[in-house]
Amino acid sequence: MNARVTKPEFDSAIVSSMMSLAPAQLMQLEAARSRDEAVGRWFRNAVTAIFRAVVEYPRRRRVYDELAMLSDRELADIGLARGDIPRIFEADFQARAKRAANTPARLGAARAA
C-alpha cells in the first residue's frame, strides 16, 4: 500500500476542505496566516540585525580606536571634535561644515546654512 499523497491530491483536499468552511472561519485562518507571516518577518529582521551588529563590531571598533588616536588638530582637519567620535556611528550624524581657518565662526555658520 502506498501512503504517499501527491501534490495534486493534497491541493484538491485543501481546496475541498476550505470550501466547507464558513466565511468567518476563512477570515480567521487568513488573519492567523497574516500574523504568522508578520511574526516571521520580525524574527528574521531581528536575527539579521543581530548578525550584522556582531559582524560589524570589529570594524567599527577599529575605526573608533583610529579616530581616538588622532590629535585634536587632525580631527579638526576632517571636521570633527573629540566629542563627536562616539556619535559618528549614529545614523543621523553629520560632521560640521568645513570653513576656512580665517573665517569667523558666525560667518562660517551663516554660509554653511
Short mmCIF file of N, CA and C in Angstrom, two decimals:
data_model
loop_
_atom_site.label_atom_id
_atom_site.label_comp_id
_atom_site.label_asym_id
_atom_site.label_seq_id
_atom_site.Cartn_x
_atom_site.Cartn_y
_atom_site.Cartn_z
N MET A 1 0.84 -1.18 0.00
CA MET A 1 0.00 0.00 0.00
C MET A 1 0.88 1.24 0.00
N ASN A 2 0.59 2.19 -0.85
CA ASN A 2 1.36 3.41 -0.97
C ASN A 2 0.66 4.51 -0.17
N ALA A 3 1.34 5.01 0.87
CA ALA A 3 0.74 6.01 1.75
C ALA A 3 1.10 7.43 1.32
N ARG A 4 1.86 7.56 0.25
CA ARG A 4 2.25 8.89 -0.20
C ARG A 4 1.08 9.61 -0.85
N VAL A 5 1.02 10.91 -0.60
CA VAL A 5 -0.01 11.75 -1.19
C VAL A 5 0.68 12.68 -2.17
N THR A 6 0.20 12.71 -3.38
CA THR A 6 0.82 13.58 -4.38
C THR A 6 0.37 15.02 -4.16
N LYS A 7 1.10 15.95 -4.76
CA LYS A 7 0.77 17.36 -4.61
C LYS A 7 -0.63 17.67 -5.14
N PRO A 8 -1.01 17.20 -6.31
CA PRO A 8 -2.38 17.49 -6.76
C PRO A 8 -3.45 16.95 -5.82
N GLU A 9 -3.21 15.76 -5.27
CA GLU A 9 -4.17 15.20 -4.32
C GLU A 9 -4.26 16.08 -3.06
N PHE A 10 -3.10 16.52 -2.58
CA PHE A 10 -3.06 17.37 -1.39
C PHE A 10 -3.77 18.69 -1.65
N ASP A 11 -3.46 19.32 -2.78
CA ASP A 11 -4.08 20.60 -3.12
C ASP A 11 -5.59 20.48 -3.24
N SER A 12 -6.07 19.40 -3.87
CA SER A 12 -7.52 19.24 -4.02
C SER A 12 -8.18 18.99 -2.67
N ALA A 13 -7.47 18.29 -1.76
CA ALA A 13 -8.02 18.05 -0.42
C ALA A 13 -8.11 19.36 0.34
N ILE A 14 -7.10 20.22 0.20
CA ILE A 14 -7.10 21.52 0.89
C ILE A 14 -8.24 22.39 0.35
N VAL A 15 -8.38 22.43 -0.97
CA VAL A 15 -9.42 23.27 -1.58
C VAL A 15 -10.79 22.78 -1.16
N SER A 16 -11.00 21.47 -1.18
CA SER A 16 -12.32 20.95 -0.81
C SER A 16 -12.62 21.20 0.67
N SER A 17 -11.60 21.11 1.52
CA SER A 17 -11.84 21.37 2.94
C SER A 17 -12.09 22.87 3.19
N MET A 18 -11.45 23.72 2.39
CA MET A 18 -11.65 25.16 2.54
C MET A 18 -13.06 25.56 2.10
N MET A 19 -13.61 24.86 1.13
CA MET A 19 -14.94 25.18 0.64
C MET A 19 -16.01 24.91 1.70
N SER A 20 -15.72 23.97 2.59
CA SER A 20 -16.71 23.62 3.60
C SER A 20 -16.67 24.56 4.81
N LEU A 21 -15.68 25.45 4.86
CA LEU A 21 -15.57 26.36 6.00
C LEU A 21 -16.49 27.57 5.82
N ALA A 22 -16.93 28.10 6.92
CA ALA A 22 -17.75 29.31 6.91
C ALA A 22 -16.87 30.52 6.62
N PRO A 23 -17.45 31.59 6.10
CA PRO A 23 -16.65 32.79 5.81
C PRO A 23 -15.89 33.31 7.03
N ALA A 24 -16.49 33.23 8.20
CA ALA A 24 -15.81 33.70 9.41
C ALA A 24 -14.57 32.85 9.70
N GLN A 25 -14.68 31.55 9.48
CA GLN A 25 -13.53 30.67 9.69
C GLN A 25 -12.43 30.95 8.67
N LEU A 26 -12.82 31.21 7.42
CA LEU A 26 -11.84 31.56 6.40
C LEU A 26 -11.11 32.85 6.76
N MET A 27 -11.86 33.83 7.26
CA MET A 27 -11.26 35.09 7.66
C MET A 27 -10.31 34.88 8.84
N GLN A 28 -10.70 34.00 9.76
CA GLN A 28 -9.86 33.71 10.92
C GLN A 28 -8.56 33.03 10.47
N LEU A 29 -8.65 32.10 9.53
CA LEU A 29 -7.46 31.43 9.01
C LEU A 29 -6.54 32.42 8.29
N GLU A 30 -7.13 33.32 7.53
CA GLU A 30 -6.34 34.34 6.82
C GLU A 30 -5.65 35.27 7.81
N ALA A 31 -6.34 35.66 8.87
CA ALA A 31 -5.75 36.53 9.89
C ALA A 31 -4.60 35.82 10.60
N ALA A 32 -4.76 34.55 10.89
CA ALA A 32 -3.69 33.78 11.54
C ALA A 32 -2.48 33.66 10.63
N ARG A 33 -2.74 33.44 9.32
CA ARG A 33 -1.63 33.35 8.36
C ARG A 33 -0.89 34.68 8.28
N SER A 34 -1.63 35.78 8.22
CA SER A 34 -1.00 37.10 8.17
C SER A 34 -0.17 37.37 9.43
N ARG A 35 -0.72 37.00 10.60
CA ARG A 35 0.00 37.19 11.85
C ARG A 35 1.29 36.36 11.86
N ASP A 36 1.19 35.11 11.41
CA ASP A 36 2.36 34.25 11.38
C ASP A 36 3.44 34.80 10.44
N GLU A 37 3.02 35.33 9.30
CA GLU A 37 3.98 35.93 8.37
C GLU A 37 4.64 37.16 9.00
N ALA A 38 3.87 37.98 9.70
CA ALA A 38 4.41 39.19 10.34
C ALA A 38 5.41 38.81 11.44
N VAL A 39 5.07 37.81 12.23
CA VAL A 39 5.99 37.35 13.28
C VAL A 39 7.27 36.79 12.65
N GLY A 40 7.12 36.06 11.57
CA GLY A 40 8.29 35.51 10.87
C GLY A 40 9.19 36.61 10.32
N ARG A 41 8.57 37.65 9.73
CA ARG A 41 9.36 38.79 9.22
C ARG A 41 10.08 39.49 10.35
N TRP A 42 9.38 39.72 11.46
CA TRP A 42 10.00 40.39 12.61
C TRP A 42 11.18 39.58 13.12
N PHE A 43 10.99 38.28 13.28
CA PHE A 43 12.06 37.42 13.78
C PHE A 43 13.25 37.41 12.83
N ARG A 44 12.98 37.30 11.52
CA ARG A 44 14.05 37.30 10.52
C ARG A 44 14.81 38.62 10.55
N ASN A 45 14.09 39.74 10.66
CA ASN A 45 14.75 41.05 10.73
C ASN A 45 15.58 41.20 12.00
N ALA A 46 15.08 40.69 13.12
CA ALA A 46 15.82 40.77 14.39
C ALA A 46 17.10 39.95 14.31
N VAL A 47 17.01 38.74 13.78
CA VAL A 47 18.20 37.89 13.67
C VAL A 47 19.20 38.53 12.71
N THR A 48 18.72 39.09 11.61
CA THR A 48 19.62 39.75 10.65
C THR A 48 20.31 40.94 11.29
N ALA A 49 19.57 41.75 12.04
CA ALA A 49 20.17 42.92 12.69
C ALA A 49 21.23 42.50 13.72
N ILE A 50 20.95 41.47 14.47
CA ILE A 50 21.93 40.97 15.46
C ILE A 50 23.17 40.45 14.75
N PHE A 51 22.97 39.70 13.68
CA PHE A 51 24.12 39.16 12.93
C PHE A 51 24.97 40.29 12.36
N ARG A 52 24.32 41.28 11.77
CA ARG A 52 25.07 42.42 11.21
C ARG A 52 25.85 43.16 12.28
N ALA A 53 25.23 43.35 13.45
CA ALA A 53 25.90 44.05 14.54
C ALA A 53 27.14 43.29 14.99
N VAL A 54 27.03 41.98 15.09
CA VAL A 54 28.17 41.15 15.51
C VAL A 54 29.27 41.20 14.46
N VAL A 55 28.91 41.14 13.20
CA VAL A 55 29.90 41.15 12.12
C VAL A 55 30.56 42.52 12.01
N GLU A 56 29.79 43.60 12.17
CA GLU A 56 30.31 44.96 12.00
C GLU A 56 31.10 45.47 13.21
N TYR A 57 30.94 44.87 14.37
CA TYR A 57 31.57 45.39 15.59
C TYR A 57 33.09 45.55 15.47
N PRO A 58 33.84 44.55 14.99
CA PRO A 58 35.31 44.75 14.91
C PRO A 58 35.71 45.93 14.02
N ARG A 59 35.03 46.11 12.90
CA ARG A 59 35.36 47.23 12.01
C ARG A 59 35.04 48.55 12.67
N ARG A 60 33.89 48.64 13.29
CA ARG A 60 33.51 49.88 13.98
C ARG A 60 34.47 50.20 15.12
N ARG A 61 34.87 49.20 15.86
CA ARG A 61 35.80 49.40 16.98
C ARG A 61 37.16 49.88 16.46
N ARG A 62 37.61 49.31 15.34
CA ARG A 62 38.89 49.72 14.75
C ARG A 62 38.83 51.18 14.32
N VAL A 63 37.74 51.59 13.67
CA VAL A 63 37.59 52.99 13.25
C VAL A 63 37.55 53.90 14.47
N TYR A 64 36.82 53.50 15.48
CA TYR A 64 36.74 54.30 16.71
C TYR A 64 38.13 54.48 17.33
N ASP A 65 38.88 53.39 17.44
CA ASP A 65 40.23 53.47 18.03
C ASP A 65 41.16 54.34 17.19
N GLU A 66 41.06 54.23 15.86
CA GLU A 66 41.92 55.06 15.00
C GLU A 66 41.58 56.54 15.15
N LEU A 67 40.30 56.87 15.23
CA LEU A 67 39.92 58.26 15.42
C LEU A 67 40.35 58.78 16.79
N ALA A 68 40.27 57.94 17.80
CA ALA A 68 40.67 58.35 19.15
C ALA A 68 42.17 58.62 19.23
N MET A 69 42.94 57.98 18.37
CA MET A 69 44.40 58.18 18.37
C MET A 69 44.81 59.48 17.67
N LEU A 70 43.91 60.08 16.90
CA LEU A 70 44.25 61.32 16.20
C LEU A 70 44.32 62.48 17.19
N SER A 71 45.14 63.46 16.85
CA SER A 71 45.22 64.66 17.70
C SER A 71 44.00 65.54 17.43
N ASP A 72 43.80 66.52 18.31
CA ASP A 72 42.66 67.43 18.13
C ASP A 72 42.77 68.19 16.82
N ARG A 73 43.97 68.55 16.42
CA ARG A 73 44.17 69.28 15.16
C ARG A 73 43.81 68.39 13.97
N GLU A 74 44.22 67.13 14.01
CA GLU A 74 43.90 66.21 12.91
C GLU A 74 42.39 65.98 12.82
N LEU A 75 41.75 65.89 13.97
CA LEU A 75 40.29 65.73 13.97
C LEU A 75 39.62 66.98 13.41
N ALA A 76 40.12 68.16 13.76
CA ALA A 76 39.56 69.40 13.24
C ALA A 76 39.73 69.47 11.72
N ASP A 77 40.83 68.92 11.20
CA ASP A 77 41.05 68.92 9.75
C ASP A 77 39.97 68.13 9.01
N ILE A 78 39.44 67.12 9.63
CA ILE A 78 38.39 66.33 8.97
C ILE A 78 36.99 66.73 9.44
N GLY A 79 36.91 67.84 10.18
CA GLY A 79 35.61 68.39 10.56
C GLY A 79 35.00 67.76 11.79
N LEU A 80 35.82 67.18 12.65
CA LEU A 80 35.31 66.53 13.86
C LEU A 80 35.92 67.15 15.10
N ALA A 81 35.22 67.02 16.19
CA ALA A 81 35.75 67.35 17.51
C ALA A 81 35.86 66.03 18.27
N ARG A 82 36.64 66.03 19.33
CA ARG A 82 36.82 64.79 20.10
C ARG A 82 35.48 64.26 20.62
N GLY A 83 34.58 65.16 20.95
CA GLY A 83 33.26 64.75 21.44
C GLY A 83 32.38 64.12 20.38
N ASP A 84 32.72 64.30 19.10
CA ASP A 84 31.94 63.72 18.01
C ASP A 84 32.24 62.23 17.80
N ILE A 85 33.38 61.77 18.28
CA ILE A 85 33.80 60.40 17.98
C ILE A 85 32.76 59.36 18.39
N PRO A 86 32.20 59.40 19.60
CA PRO A 86 31.20 58.38 19.94
C PRO A 86 29.92 58.47 19.10
N ARG A 87 29.62 59.69 18.59
CA ARG A 87 28.38 59.87 17.83
C ARG A 87 28.52 59.55 16.35
N ILE A 88 29.73 59.29 15.87
CA ILE A 88 29.95 59.05 14.45
C ILE A 88 29.13 57.88 13.94
N PHE A 89 28.92 56.89 14.76
CA PHE A 89 28.24 55.68 14.32
C PHE A 89 26.73 55.78 14.41
N GLU A 90 26.20 56.93 14.82
CA GLU A 90 24.76 57.14 14.82
C GLU A 90 24.31 57.39 13.38
N ALA A 91 23.15 56.92 13.03
CA ALA A 91 22.67 57.01 11.65
C ALA A 91 22.50 58.45 11.16
N ASP A 92 22.08 59.36 12.03
CA ASP A 92 21.79 60.73 11.59
C ASP A 92 22.94 61.70 11.84
N PHE A 93 24.14 61.20 12.13
CA PHE A 93 25.28 62.07 12.41
C PHE A 93 25.80 62.71 11.13
N GLN A 94 26.13 64.00 11.21
CA GLN A 94 26.77 64.71 10.11
C GLN A 94 27.88 65.56 10.69
N ALA A 95 29.04 65.50 10.06
CA ALA A 95 30.16 66.32 10.50
C ALA A 95 29.84 67.79 10.26
N ARG A 96 30.47 68.66 11.04
CA ARG A 96 30.27 70.09 10.84
C ARG A 96 30.78 70.49 9.46
N ALA A 97 30.14 71.51 8.90
CA ALA A 97 30.58 72.02 7.60
C ALA A 97 31.97 72.62 7.76
N LYS A 98 32.84 72.34 6.81
CA LYS A 98 34.20 72.90 6.87
C LYS A 98 34.14 74.38 6.52
N ARG A 99 34.97 75.13 7.18
CA ARG A 99 35.08 76.55 6.88
C ARG A 99 36.56 76.89 6.88
N ALA A 100 36.89 77.95 6.24
CA ALA A 100 38.27 78.39 6.20
C ALA A 100 38.73 78.76 7.60
N ALA A 101 39.99 78.52 7.89
CA ALA A 101 40.52 78.76 9.23
C ALA A 101 40.45 80.23 9.63
N ASN A 102 40.51 81.15 8.66
CA ASN A 102 40.47 82.57 8.99
C ASN A 102 39.07 83.16 8.93
N THR A 103 38.03 82.37 8.72
CA THR A 103 36.65 82.85 8.69
C THR A 103 36.09 82.84 10.11
N PRO A 104 35.51 83.94 10.56
CA PRO A 104 34.90 83.95 11.89
C PRO A 104 33.80 82.89 11.99
N ALA A 105 33.60 82.38 13.15
CA ALA A 105 32.64 81.29 13.36
C ALA A 105 31.22 81.68 12.92
N ARG A 106 30.80 82.93 13.19
CA ARG A 106 29.44 83.33 12.83
C ARG A 106 29.26 83.37 11.32
N LEU A 107 30.24 83.86 10.60
CA LEU A 107 30.14 83.89 9.13
C LEU A 107 30.15 82.49 8.56
N GLY A 108 31.00 81.63 9.09
CA GLY A 108 31.08 80.25 8.59
C GLY A 108 29.78 79.52 8.80
N ALA A 109 29.13 79.78 9.93
CA ALA A 109 27.84 79.12 10.22
C ALA A 109 26.77 79.65 9.28
N ALA A 110 26.82 80.97 8.98
CA ALA A 110 25.82 81.56 8.09
C ALA A 110 25.98 81.03 6.67
N ARG A 111 27.21 80.86 6.21
CA ARG A 111 27.43 80.35 4.86
C ARG A 111 27.06 78.87 4.75
N ALA A 112 27.30 78.12 5.82
CA ALA A 112 27.01 76.68 5.78
C ALA A 112 25.52 76.42 5.73
N ALA A 113 24.72 77.34 6.27
CA ALA A 113 23.26 77.13 6.32
C ALA A 113 22.59 77.41 5.01
#
